[in-house]
Amino acid sequence: MDCCRHVNPLRACSGLRGLGYLMLAFVAAIVAVSYYAVVVYTWGPLLLGGGGAAAGAAAVLVVFHLLLAMIIWCYLMVVFTDPGAVPENWRHASEEDGIDVNSRIISDNWDATYPTSEGQRAQRYCSRCQNGKPPRCHHCSVCNRCVLKMDHHCVWVVNCVGARNYKYFLLFLVYTFVETVLDTLVLLPYFIEFFQDEGSHSSSPGDIAILFLAFVLNLAFALSLLCFIGMHASLVTRNTTSIEVHERRNLVSWKYDLGWRKNLEQVFGTKKLLWFLPLYSTEDLHNIGALHGLEFPTRSDAVV
């Protein structure tokens, strides 16, 4: 009983951060295993044979490397992009100076000014941060700070997913799903062959083990990511977050739901050519306040 009384939640949060770094190593290991199985062991050697097999292998490897490049790009953007923090004394400054809180300039390369709704002020306060809480902002116990439009803290990226990196997170999920599906399909013939010719393997036990592990891991991740992508697709099209799903249960209508087209633009921007890249146009960063995480357009007909 005494042990239970002295449990320190801060230690648990530190443990989650440590787990995140282990997850980074796990992700790198999965990529390495998949790369060896697809490129080095199975499809890469076909390039040396020439003919149609070589052409097919070249196509597979080109797509594989393009997807891998996008995964790494998006992953690094999620990991190293600040999801959005509340400016220091955000609420106090607005109350003392009488200025619109949402017109404050933000740092970290998000310092473009953007249109705001008149008269909007902070309505909540975080006792742990000793600061105001903009709309849709939540306190993360792992990061020990308030995060703008927080969706969740992701141990896989050792970072929170919020207003400024949610698009990168979604793209990371999509490209990882496509890559795992590709890996599963191109390794499937070799996986079947493994069981059909069980007694006549010319490959080393290590290569066979890597092939088996890569196929199983990619199949498992593809199935799990399909469910995860489906969930987040529903959230994006309704302009809500994983946290807000629970908060809006008793609401008749959701005031941030602007229709699925506008909702997508609130996350991905208005430049559809950039929807599939972890980038935003300067124009979108200037005009779409939701990308900064301090103010959000709402429906005029929303009813609580």
GROMACS .gro file of C-alpha atoms in nm:
model
  304
    1MET     CA    1   0.000   0.000   0.000
    2ASP     CA    2   0.285   0.238   0.085
    3CYS     CA    3   0.433   0.185  -0.260
    4CYS     CA    4   0.107   0.288  -0.422
    5ARG     CA    5   0.089   0.605  -0.213
    6HIS     CA    6   0.431   0.721  -0.329
    7VAL     CA    7   0.388   0.672  -0.704
    8ASN     CA    8   0.522   0.980  -0.879
    9PRO     CA    9   0.333   1.060  -1.201
   10LEU     CA   10   0.628   1.269  -1.322
   11ARG     CA   11   0.843   0.957  -1.327
   12ALA     CA   12   0.583   0.786  -1.542
   13CYS     CA   13   0.596   1.079  -1.785
   14SER     CA   14   0.975   1.058  -1.794
   15GLY     CA   15   0.939   0.689  -1.863
   16LEU     CA   16   0.717   0.766  -2.161
   17ARG     CA   17   0.981   0.998  -2.301
   18GLY     CA   18   1.239   0.724  -2.259
   19LEU     CA   19   1.004   0.479  -2.430
   20GLY     CA   20   0.980   0.724  -2.717
   21TYR     CA   21   1.352   0.705  -2.782
   22LEU     CA   22   1.329   0.327  -2.782
   23MET     CA   23   1.050   0.359  -3.038
   24LEU     CA   24   1.278   0.568  -3.258
   25ALA     CA   25   1.532   0.287  -3.252
   26PHE     CA   26   1.255   0.034  -3.322
   27VAL     CA   27   1.137   0.233  -3.625
   28ALA     CA   28   1.494   0.246  -3.758
   29ALA     CA   29   1.526  -0.130  -3.708
   30ILE     CA   30   1.203  -0.200  -3.898
   31VAL     CA   31   1.319   0.019  -4.187
   32ALA     CA   32   1.655  -0.159  -4.194
   33VAL     CA   33   1.497  -0.507  -4.191
   34SER     CA   34   1.250  -0.414  -4.465
   35TYR     CA   35   1.523  -0.252  -4.675
   36TYR     CA   36   1.742  -0.561  -4.655
   37ALA     CA   37   1.455  -0.797  -4.733
   38VAL     CA   38   1.320  -0.602  -5.031
   39VAL     CA   39   1.629  -0.439  -5.182
   40VAL     CA   40   1.924  -0.657  -5.089
   41TYR     CA   41   1.781  -1.006  -5.060
   42THR     CA   42   1.483  -1.034  -5.300
   43TRP     CA   43   1.434  -0.768  -5.569
   44GLY     CA   44   1.779  -0.610  -5.591
   45PRO     CA   45   1.951  -0.922  -5.731
   46LEU     CA   46   1.691  -0.939  -6.012
   47LEU     CA   47   1.840  -0.625  -6.163
   48LEU     CA   48   2.148  -0.825  -6.257
   49GLY     CA   49   1.951  -1.079  -6.462
   50GLY     CA   50   1.823  -0.839  -6.726
   51GLY     CA   51   1.502  -0.875  -6.926
   52GLY     CA   52   1.149  -0.829  -6.798
   53ALA     CA   53   1.239  -0.938  -6.446
   54ALA     CA   54   1.497  -0.661  -6.423
   55ALA     CA   55   1.249  -0.401  -6.549
   56GLY     CA   56   0.989  -0.510  -6.296
   57ALA     CA   57   1.246  -0.509  -6.018
   58ALA     CA   58   1.359  -0.159  -6.118
   59ALA     CA   59   1.000  -0.032  -6.099
   60VAL     CA   60   0.948  -0.188  -5.756
   61LEU     CA   61   1.274  -0.046  -5.622
   62VAL     CA   62   1.205   0.304  -5.756
   63VAL     CA   63   0.864   0.314  -5.589
   64PHE     CA   64   1.010   0.163  -5.272
   65HIS     CA   65   1.279   0.431  -5.245
   66LEU     CA   66   1.041   0.718  -5.328
   67LEU     CA   67   0.803   0.608  -5.055
   68LEU     CA   68   1.090   0.558  -4.813
   69ALA     CA   69   1.217   0.910  -4.884
   70MET     CA   70   0.870   1.054  -4.818
   71ILE     CA   71   0.838   0.853  -4.496
   72ILE     CA   72   1.171   0.979  -4.366
   73TRP     CA   73   1.093   1.338  -4.468
   74CYS     CA   74   0.751   1.337  -4.301
   75TYR     CA   75   0.882   1.155  -3.995
   76LEU     CA   76   1.159   1.408  -3.940
   77MET     CA   77   0.911   1.692  -3.982
   78VAL     CA   78   0.684   1.541  -3.716
   79VAL     CA   79   0.972   1.481  -3.477
   80PHE     CA   80   1.144   1.818  -3.512
   81THR     CA   81   0.847   2.051  -3.568
   82ASP     CA   82   0.711   2.213  -3.254
   83PRO     CA   83   0.339   2.126  -3.245
   84GLY     CA   84   0.270   2.471  -3.104
   85ALA     CA   85   0.314   2.626  -2.762
   86VAL     CA   86   0.119   2.908  -2.601
   87PRO     CA   87   0.317   3.236  -2.605
   88GLU     CA   88   0.437   3.334  -2.259
   89ASN     CA   89   0.182   3.535  -2.059
   90TRP     CA   90  -0.054   3.507  -2.352
   91ARG     CA   91  -0.372   3.565  -2.157
   92HIS     CA   92  -0.230   3.806  -1.902
   93ALA     CA   93  -0.090   4.032  -2.172
   94SER     CA   94  -0.422   4.042  -2.355
   95GLU     CA   95  -0.614   4.132  -2.040
   96GLU     CA   96  -0.373   4.403  -1.935
   97ASP     CA   97  -0.324   4.566  -2.275
   98GLY     CA   98  -0.675   4.510  -2.410
   99ILE     CA   99  -0.547   4.379  -2.742
  100ASP     CA  100  -0.674   4.087  -2.945
  101VAL     CA  101  -0.491   3.784  -2.810
  102ASN     CA  102  -0.497   3.607  -3.143
  103SER     CA  103  -0.304   3.880  -3.323
  104ARG     CA  104   0.012   3.810  -3.127
  105ILE     CA  105   0.313   3.719  -3.338
  106ILE     CA  106   0.439   3.363  -3.302
  107SER     CA  107   0.802   3.256  -3.314
  108ASP     CA  108   0.972   2.945  -3.451
  109ASN     CA  109   0.928   3.035  -3.820
  110TRP     CA  110   0.551   3.080  -3.773
  111ASP     CA  111   0.569   3.457  -3.734
  112ALA     CA  112   0.345   3.560  -4.023
  113THR     CA  113   0.051   3.779  -3.922
  114TYR     CA  114  -0.291   3.646  -4.014
  115PRO     CA  115  -0.658   3.751  -3.995
  116THR     CA  116  -0.834   3.709  -3.660
  117SER     CA  117  -1.187   3.729  -3.536
  118GLU     CA  118  -1.264   4.050  -3.352
  119GLY     CA  119  -1.313   4.037  -2.980
  120GLN     CA  120  -1.179   3.685  -2.922
  121ARG     CA  121  -1.014   3.645  -2.584
  122ALA     CA  122  -0.874   3.359  -2.382
  123GLN     CA  123  -1.149   3.190  -2.183
  124ARG     CA  124  -0.946   2.924  -2.004
  125TYR     CA  125  -0.640   2.915  -1.784
  126CYS     CA  126  -0.386   2.639  -1.716
  127SER     CA  127  -0.289   2.623  -1.350
  128ARG     CA  128   0.015   2.407  -1.428
  129CYS     CA  129   0.156   2.636  -1.698
  130GLN     CA  130   0.031   2.952  -1.522
  131ASN     CA  131  -0.081   3.078  -1.858
  132GLY     CA  132  -0.389   3.126  -2.069
  133LYS     CA  133  -0.526   2.844  -2.285
  134PRO     CA  134  -0.637   2.931  -2.638
  135PRO     CA  135  -0.929   2.740  -2.790
  136ARG     CA  136  -0.862   2.368  -2.850
  137CYS     CA  137  -0.542   2.384  -2.643
  138HIS     CA  138  -0.462   2.108  -2.391
  139HIS     CA  139  -0.189   2.040  -2.138
  140CYS     CA  140   0.043   1.748  -2.213
  141SER     CA  141   0.173   1.577  -1.901
  142VAL     CA  142   0.460   1.416  -2.091
  143CYS     CA  143   0.589   1.738  -2.248
  144ASN     CA  144   0.482   1.933  -1.935
  145ARG     CA  145   0.332   2.221  -2.131
  146CYS     CA  146   0.017   2.325  -2.311
  147VAL     CA  147   0.004   2.225  -2.679
  148LEU     CA  148  -0.199   2.413  -2.939
  149LYS     CA  149  -0.481   2.204  -3.089
  150MET     CA  150  -0.333   1.897  -2.925
  151ASP     CA  151  -0.436   1.565  -3.077
  152HIS     CA  152  -0.222   1.328  -2.870
  153HIS     CA  153   0.130   1.265  -2.748
  154CYS     CA  154   0.290   1.010  -2.980
  155VAL     CA  155   0.565   0.795  -2.833
  156TRP     CA  156   0.661   0.685  -3.186
  157VAL     CA  157   0.782   1.036  -3.269
  158VAL     CA  158   0.882   1.151  -2.917
  159ASN     CA  159   0.665   1.457  -2.966
  160CYS     CA  160   0.312   1.584  -2.935
  161VAL     CA  161   0.093   1.600  -3.242
  162GLY     CA  162  -0.072   1.939  -3.260
  163ALA     CA  163  -0.162   2.234  -3.478
  164ARG     CA  164   0.172   2.278  -3.653
  165ASN     CA  165   0.270   1.917  -3.723
  166TYR     CA  166  -0.063   1.735  -3.758
  167LYS     CA  167  -0.042   1.739  -4.138
  168TYR     CA  168   0.308   1.590  -4.125
  169PHE     CA  169   0.184   1.318  -3.890
  170LEU     CA  170  -0.103   1.227  -4.121
  171LEU     CA  171   0.127   1.213  -4.424
  172PHE     CA  172   0.368   0.995  -4.228
  173LEU     CA  173   0.083   0.753  -4.156
  174VAL     CA  174  -0.032   0.743  -4.519
  175TYR     CA  175   0.311   0.695  -4.674
  176THR     CA  176   0.404   0.434  -4.415
  177PHE     CA  177   0.082   0.246  -4.488
  178VAL     CA  178   0.147   0.249  -4.864
  179GLU     CA  179   0.506   0.138  -4.809
  180THR     CA  180   0.407  -0.149  -4.579
  181VAL     CA  181   0.144  -0.265  -4.827
  182LEU     CA  182   0.403  -0.255  -5.106
  183ASP     CA  183   0.654  -0.448  -4.895
  184THR     CA  184   0.393  -0.708  -4.804
  185LEU     CA  185   0.291  -0.762  -5.167
  186VAL     CA  186   0.645  -0.784  -5.309
  187LEU     CA  187   0.759  -1.018  -5.032
  188LEU     CA  188   0.450  -1.239  -5.048
  189PRO     CA  189   0.577  -1.465  -5.334
  190TYR     CA  190   0.899  -1.530  -5.144
  191PHE     CA  191   0.706  -1.590  -4.823
  192ILE     CA  192   0.484  -1.848  -4.997
  193GLU     CA  193   0.788  -2.008  -5.157
  194PHE     CA  194   0.943  -2.041  -4.814
  195PHE     CA  195   0.665  -2.277  -4.703
  196GLN     CA  196   0.627  -2.460  -5.033
  197ASP     CA  197   0.997  -2.550  -5.064
  198GLU     CA  198   1.071  -2.589  -4.697
  199GLY     CA  199   1.335  -2.855  -4.750
  200SER     CA  200   1.533  -2.693  -5.032
  201HIS     CA  201   1.647  -2.350  -4.916
  202SER     CA  202   1.972  -2.228  -5.063
  203SER     CA  203   1.965  -1.906  -4.859
  204SER     CA  204   2.126  -1.871  -4.520
  205PRO     CA  205   1.910  -1.905  -4.207
  206GLY     CA  206   1.976  -1.538  -4.132
  207ASP     CA  207   1.836  -1.422  -4.468
  208ILE     CA  208   1.532  -1.644  -4.429
  209ALA     CA  209   1.471  -1.510  -4.078
  210ILE     CA  210   1.492  -1.150  -4.201
  211LEU     CA  211   1.253  -1.226  -4.487
  212PHE     CA  212   1.004  -1.386  -4.251
  213LEU     CA  213   1.035  -1.102  -3.997
  214ALA     CA  214   1.002  -0.829  -4.261
  215PHE     CA  215   0.689  -0.986  -4.410
  216VAL     CA  216   0.516  -1.034  -4.075
  217LEU     CA  217   0.605  -0.687  -3.946
  218ASN     CA  218   0.492  -0.512  -4.264
  219LEU     CA  219   0.166  -0.705  -4.276
  220ALA     CA  220   0.096  -0.630  -3.909
  221PHE     CA  221   0.175  -0.260  -3.950
  222ALA     CA  222  -0.034  -0.231  -4.267
  223LEU     CA  223  -0.340  -0.372  -4.091
  224SER     CA  224  -0.297  -0.158  -3.781
  225LEU     CA  225  -0.225   0.157  -3.982
  226LEU     CA  226  -0.538   0.102  -4.191
  227CYS     CA  227  -0.750   0.131  -3.877
  228PHE     CA  228  -0.551   0.430  -3.753
  229ILE     CA  229  -0.577   0.614  -4.085
  230GLY     CA  230  -0.950   0.548  -4.096
  231MET     CA  231  -0.990   0.702  -3.752
  232HIS     CA  232  -0.787   1.013  -3.836
  233ALA     CA  233  -0.962   1.054  -4.172
  234SER     CA  234  -1.288   1.075  -3.978
  235LEU     CA  235  -1.137   1.329  -3.738
  236VAL     CA  236  -0.998   1.551  -4.014
  237THR     CA  237  -1.317   1.559  -4.220
  238ARG     CA  238  -1.510   1.663  -3.907
  239ASN     CA  239  -1.240   1.909  -3.794
  240THR     CA  240  -1.190   1.754  -3.454
  241THR     CA  241  -0.910   1.583  -3.262
  242SER     CA  242  -0.869   1.264  -3.064
  243ILE     CA  243  -0.914   1.459  -2.741
  244GLU     CA  244  -1.211   1.661  -2.865
  245VAL     CA  245  -1.403   1.348  -2.962
  246HIS     CA  246  -1.462   1.293  -2.591
  247GLU     CA  247  -1.528   1.660  -2.518
  248ARG     CA  248  -1.798   1.703  -2.784
  249ARG     CA  249  -2.010   1.403  -2.686
  250ASN     CA  250  -2.285   1.617  -2.532
  251LEU     CA  251  -2.283   1.885  -2.804
  252VAL     CA  252  -2.565   1.909  -3.053
  253SER     CA  253  -2.328   2.041  -3.320
  254TRP     CA  254  -1.954   2.102  -3.343
  255LYS     CA  255  -1.877   2.469  -3.399
  256TYR     CA  256  -1.545   2.399  -3.577
  257ASP     CA  257  -1.702   2.170  -3.838
  258LEU     CA  258  -1.702   2.387  -4.153
  259GLY     CA  259  -1.779   2.108  -4.400
  260TRP     CA  260  -1.533   1.846  -4.513
  261ARG     CA  261  -1.367   2.059  -4.784
  262LYS     CA  262  -1.297   2.352  -4.551
  263ASN     CA  263  -1.200   2.112  -4.276
  264LEU     CA  264  -0.933   1.956  -4.497
  265GLU     CA  265  -0.798   2.300  -4.583
  266GLN     CA  266  -0.766   2.379  -4.211
  267VAL     CA  267  -0.508   2.098  -4.189
  268PHE     CA  268  -0.356   2.060  -4.536
  269GLY     CA  269  -0.386   2.415  -4.668
  270THR     CA  270  -0.557   2.548  -4.980
  271LYS     CA  271  -0.279   2.455  -5.226
  272LYS     CA  272  -0.380   2.104  -5.328
  273LEU     CA  273  -0.047   2.042  -5.503
  274LEU     CA  274   0.116   2.064  -5.160
  275TRP     CA  275  -0.132   1.837  -4.984
  276PHE     CA  276   0.095   1.537  -5.027
  277LEU     CA  277   0.413   1.714  -4.919
  278PRO     CA  278   0.509   1.815  -4.563
  279LEU     CA  279   0.507   2.180  -4.669
  280TYR     CA  280   0.280   2.484  -4.659
  281SER     CA  281   0.268   2.777  -4.896
  282THR     CA  282   0.356   3.120  -4.758
  283GLU     CA  283   0.007   3.234  -4.849
  284ASP     CA  284  -0.156   2.959  -4.641
  285LEU     CA  285   0.069   3.030  -4.344
  286HIS     CA  286  -0.037   3.393  -4.366
  287ASN     CA  287  -0.412   3.342  -4.417
  288ILE     CA  288  -0.508   3.023  -4.232
  289GLY     CA  289  -0.508   3.100  -3.862
  290ALA     CA  290  -0.577   2.736  -3.771
  291LEU     CA  291  -0.227   2.642  -3.888
  292HIS     CA  292  -0.088   2.860  -3.609
  293GLY     CA  293  -0.317   2.708  -3.347
  294LEU     CA  294  -0.434   3.024  -3.168
  295GLU     CA  295  -0.764   3.096  -3.338
  296PHE     CA  296  -1.006   2.893  -3.546
  297PRO     CA  297  -1.302   2.984  -3.766
  298THR     CA  298  -1.635   2.861  -3.637
  299ARG     CA  299  -1.982   2.796  -3.769
  300SER     CA  300  -2.236   3.067  -3.701
  301ASP     CA  301  -2.518   2.816  -3.665
  302ALA     CA  302  -2.344   2.589  -3.412
  303VAL     CA  303  -2.562   2.500  -3.115
  304VAL     CA  304  -2.435   2.365  -2.784
   0.00000   0.00000   0.00000
